[in-house]
Amino acid sequence: MNNRIFKSFSGLTLLTLLMIVFASPEVYSQRNQPRKTETVKVVKTTRAKAKSPARGTKVAALPQKTTVITHQNSKYHYRDGVYYKPQQNNYVVVAPPVGVRVKTLPANLPYLLRGNKRYYLYQGSYYYPVAEGGYEVVDTPVGAITDWLPEGYETVDLDGRVYYRVDETYYKAVLEPNGNVVYEVVRV
């Protein structure tokens, strides 16, 4: 009986030793493979209290010190980036027509770059500096890149793709090689 116990014990010991010697080292080691991570810049938007009326708003009286601008036989009243157009006995806040020029813009405005051209964003409209001085309202520059979205954007899902819309301008998020998220103006 002792011999039988000894043989069982010897067999069990031999089996354990074989498992230790021939076991894969991967079983006992941790896997130190680099994880694929994607850094995404989270942009939180907060709606600040509007300092100027939204487009489409009707006002009974114009603010003080507006400038009258005539463009293609239409009269506009302009102040601080807001355009008012007469309508019946009121004024309606409208988008400026493309081609309207203003003498100055506030300092430190956000801008878009398209190639080496700089477009300034002011009150939801894009302005481009003109050689004669001043700034002209231009169509939204398709392909321009910015690292921010204009205030008041809404998220739109078109054919399974997410876009951000402000008025009639659409932006799509683009991930740069350095991990930053930027926004490209696209035509939809």
GROMACS .gro file of C-alpha atoms in nm:
model
  188
    1MET     CA    1   0.000   0.000   0.000
    2ASN     CA    2   0.287   0.236   0.078
    3ASN     CA    3   0.433   0.161  -0.260
    4ARG     CA    4   0.104   0.251  -0.427
    5ILE     CA    5   0.082   0.585  -0.240
    6PHE     CA    6   0.444   0.657  -0.328
    7LYS     CA    7   0.378   0.589  -0.699
    8SER     CA    8   0.071   0.813  -0.696
    9PHE     CA    9   0.261   1.088  -0.520
   10SER     CA   10   0.557   1.052  -0.757
   11GLY     CA   11   0.328   1.062  -1.062
   12LEU     CA   12   0.150   1.371  -0.934
   13THR     CA   13   0.481   1.544  -0.857
   14LEU     CA   14   0.619   1.457  -1.202
   15LEU     CA   15   0.305   1.586  -1.371
   16THR     CA   16   0.325   1.914  -1.174
   17LEU     CA   17   0.694   1.958  -1.266
   18LEU     CA   18   0.622   1.894  -1.634
   19MET     CA   19   0.344   2.154  -1.630
   20ILE     CA   20   0.575   2.411  -1.471
   21VAL     CA   21   0.864   2.344  -1.711
   22PHE     CA   22   0.664   2.332  -2.033
   23ALA     CA   23   0.397   2.588  -1.952
   24SER     CA   24   0.389   2.893  -2.178
   25PRO     CA   25   0.548   3.203  -2.022
   26GLU     CA   26   0.254   3.406  -2.155
   27VAL     CA   27   0.030   3.233  -1.906
   28TYR     CA   28   0.212   3.390  -1.612
   29SER     CA   29   0.304   3.725  -1.759
   30GLN     CA   30   0.097   4.037  -1.807
   31ARG     CA   31   0.031   4.155  -2.155
   32ASN     CA   32   0.199   4.490  -2.201
   33GLN     CA   33   0.064   4.565  -2.543
   34PRO     CA   34   0.004   4.935  -2.609
   35ARG     CA   35  -0.362   5.023  -2.612
   36LYS     CA   36  -0.501   5.214  -2.904
   37THR     CA   37  -0.645   5.530  -2.759
   38GLU     CA   38  -0.821   5.814  -2.930
   39THR     CA   39  -0.809   6.156  -2.770
   40VAL     CA   40  -1.113   6.367  -2.838
   41LYS     CA   41  -1.140   6.730  -2.743
   42VAL     CA   42  -1.478   6.782  -2.580
   43VAL     CA   43  -1.636   7.114  -2.660
   44LYS     CA   44  -1.908   7.214  -2.419
   45THR     CA   45  -2.138   7.482  -2.541
   46THR     CA   46  -2.326   7.715  -2.320
   47ARG     CA   47  -2.571   7.962  -2.447
   48ALA     CA   48  -2.481   8.305  -2.329
   49LYS     CA   49  -2.755   8.557  -2.295
   50ALA     CA   50  -2.798   8.714  -2.634
   51LYS     CA   51  -2.670   9.067  -2.649
   52SER     CA   52  -2.838   9.130  -2.980
   53PRO     CA   53  -3.168   9.014  -3.125
   54ALA     CA   54  -3.179   8.690  -3.321
   55ARG     CA   55  -3.241   8.693  -3.693
   56GLY     CA   56  -3.608   8.710  -3.774
   57THR     CA   57  -3.688   8.918  -3.465
   58LYS     CA   58  -3.921   9.214  -3.522
   59VAL     CA   59  -3.845   9.538  -3.341
   60ALA     CA   60  -4.063   9.847  -3.328
   61ALA     CA   61  -3.774  10.092  -3.294
   62LEU     CA   62  -3.412  10.087  -3.402
   63PRO     CA   63  -3.130  10.107  -3.151
   64GLN     CA   64  -2.954  10.441  -3.125
   65LYS     CA   65  -2.669  10.527  -3.362
   66THR     CA   66  -2.746  10.284  -3.643
   67THR     CA   67  -2.578  10.339  -3.979
   68VAL     CA   68  -2.788  10.334  -4.295
   69ILE     CA   69  -2.645  10.106  -4.564
   70THR     CA   70  -2.794  10.084  -4.912
   71HIS     CA   71  -2.716   9.768  -5.105
   72GLN     CA   72  -2.872   9.681  -5.443
   73ASN     CA   73  -3.153   9.933  -5.390
   74SER     CA   74  -3.240   9.791  -5.047
   75LYS     CA   75  -3.196   9.992  -4.729
   76TYR     CA   76  -3.052   9.836  -4.415
   77HIS     CA   77  -2.980   9.979  -4.073
   78TYR     CA   78  -2.662   9.846  -3.919
   79ARG     CA   79  -2.525   9.848  -3.566
   80ASP     CA   80  -2.276   9.618  -3.395
   81GLY     CA   81  -2.299   9.345  -3.658
   82VAL     CA   82  -2.680   9.336  -3.661
   83TYR     CA   83  -2.872   9.431  -3.976
   84TYR     CA   84  -3.227   9.566  -3.960
   85LYS     CA   85  -3.452   9.586  -4.265
   86PRO     CA   86  -3.770   9.796  -4.272
   87GLN     CA   87  -4.086   9.585  -4.293
   88GLN     CA   88  -4.429   9.745  -4.270
   89ASN     CA   89  -4.418   9.963  -3.956
   90ASN     CA   90  -4.139   9.763  -3.789
   91TYR     CA   91  -3.786   9.646  -3.853
   92VAL     CA   92  -3.678   9.284  -3.891
   93VAL     CA   93  -3.334   9.153  -3.798
   94VAL     CA   94  -3.193   8.991  -4.113
   95ALA     CA   95  -2.875   8.827  -4.234
   96PRO     CA   96  -2.663   9.076  -4.423
   97PRO     CA   97  -2.665   9.033  -4.798
   98VAL     CA   98  -2.343   8.909  -4.956
   99GLY     CA   99  -2.146   9.206  -5.084
  100VAL     CA  100  -2.234   9.456  -4.811
  101ARG     CA  101  -1.926   9.639  -4.681
  102VAL     CA  102  -1.855   9.784  -4.339
  103LYS     CA  103  -1.564  10.006  -4.237
  104THR     CA  104  -1.456   9.828  -3.921
  105LEU     CA  105  -1.503   9.513  -3.718
  106PRO     CA  106  -1.436   9.465  -3.346
  107ALA     CA  107  -1.088   9.353  -3.244
  108ASN     CA  108  -1.005   8.991  -3.160
  109LEU     CA  109  -1.285   8.831  -3.361
  110PRO     CA  110  -1.273   8.457  -3.423
  111TYR     CA  111  -1.171   8.369  -3.775
  112LEU     CA  112  -1.153   8.083  -4.022
  113LEU     CA  113  -0.855   8.000  -4.239
  114ARG     CA  114  -0.889   7.868  -4.590
  115GLY     CA  115  -0.549   7.840  -4.742
  116ASN     CA  116  -0.384   8.169  -4.653
  117LYS     CA  117  -0.711   8.365  -4.649
  118ARG     CA  118  -0.857   8.477  -4.319
  119TYR     CA  119  -1.236   8.511  -4.284
  120TYR     CA  120  -1.375   8.683  -3.976
  121LEU     CA  121  -1.696   8.570  -3.810
  122TYR     CA  122  -1.912   8.841  -3.661
  123GLN     CA  123  -2.272   8.797  -3.547
  124GLY     CA  124  -2.307   8.480  -3.756
  125SER     CA  125  -2.178   8.629  -4.084
  126TYR     CA  126  -1.840   8.597  -4.252
  127TYR     CA  127  -1.637   8.903  -4.349
  128TYR     CA  128  -1.330   8.924  -4.570
  129PRO     CA  129  -1.092   9.222  -4.569
  130VAL     CA  130  -1.100   9.421  -4.895
  131ALA     CA  131  -0.802   9.601  -5.049
  132GLU     CA  132  -0.973   9.942  -5.037
  133GLY     CA  133  -1.018   9.908  -4.662
  134GLY     CA  134  -1.304   9.770  -4.461
  135TYR     CA  135  -1.468   9.430  -4.474
  136GLU     CA  136  -1.717   9.268  -4.710
  137VAL     CA  137  -1.982   9.012  -4.623
  138VAL     CA  138  -1.905   8.690  -4.812
  139ASP     CA  139  -2.062   8.348  -4.854
  140THR     CA  140  -1.949   8.099  -4.594
  141PRO     CA  141  -1.613   7.968  -4.722
  142VAL     CA  142  -1.654   7.594  -4.794
  143GLY     CA  143  -1.347   7.398  -4.687
  144ALA     CA  144  -1.245   7.645  -4.420
  145ILE     CA  145  -1.123   7.496  -4.092
  146THR     CA  146  -1.195   7.629  -3.744
  147ASP     CA  147  -1.133   7.496  -3.394
  148TRP     CA  148  -1.469   7.619  -3.260
  149LEU     CA  149  -1.833   7.617  -3.355
  150PRO     CA  150  -2.031   7.940  -3.370
  151GLU     CA  151  -2.275   7.999  -3.087
  152GLY     CA  152  -2.626   7.863  -3.139
  153TYR     CA  153  -2.537   7.561  -3.351
  154GLU     CA  154  -2.759   7.255  -3.371
  155THR     CA  155  -2.661   6.895  -3.432
  156VAL     CA  156  -2.803   6.741  -3.750
  157ASP     CA  157  -2.792   6.376  -3.859
  158LEU     CA  158  -2.791   6.337  -4.239
  159ASP     CA  159  -2.761   5.987  -4.384
  160GLY     CA  160  -2.596   5.861  -4.067
  161ARG     CA  161  -2.340   6.142  -4.053
  162VAL     CA  162  -2.335   6.408  -3.783
  163TYR     CA  163  -2.311   6.771  -3.888
  164TYR     CA  164  -2.339   7.095  -3.696
  165ARG     CA  165  -2.560   7.363  -3.850
  166VAL     CA  166  -2.569   7.736  -3.793
  167ASP     CA  167  -2.825   7.909  -4.017
  168GLU     CA  168  -2.750   7.748  -4.355
  169THR     CA  169  -2.386   7.664  -4.283
  170TYR     CA  170  -2.286   7.304  -4.209
  171TYR     CA  171  -1.973   7.193  -4.025
  172LYS     CA  172  -1.829   6.845  -3.978
  173ALA     CA  173  -1.590   6.738  -3.705
  174VAL     CA  174  -1.243   6.634  -3.821
  175LEU     CA  175  -0.984   6.463  -3.601
  176GLU     CA  176  -0.634   6.602  -3.658
  177PRO     CA  177  -0.324   6.379  -3.627
  178ASN     CA  178  -0.237   6.551  -3.297
  179GLY     CA  179  -0.574   6.444  -3.151
  180ASN     CA  180  -0.750   6.782  -3.165
  181VAL     CA  181  -1.098   6.809  -3.307
  182VAL     CA  182  -1.149   7.085  -3.563
  183TYR     CA  183  -1.451   7.173  -3.773
  184GLU     CA  184  -1.461   7.201  -4.151
  185VAL     CA  185  -1.722   7.400  -4.339
  186VAL     CA  186  -1.888   7.161  -4.585
  187ARG     CA  187  -2.145   7.177  -4.859
  188VAL     CA  188  -2.437   6.943  -4.790
   0.00000   0.00000   0.00000
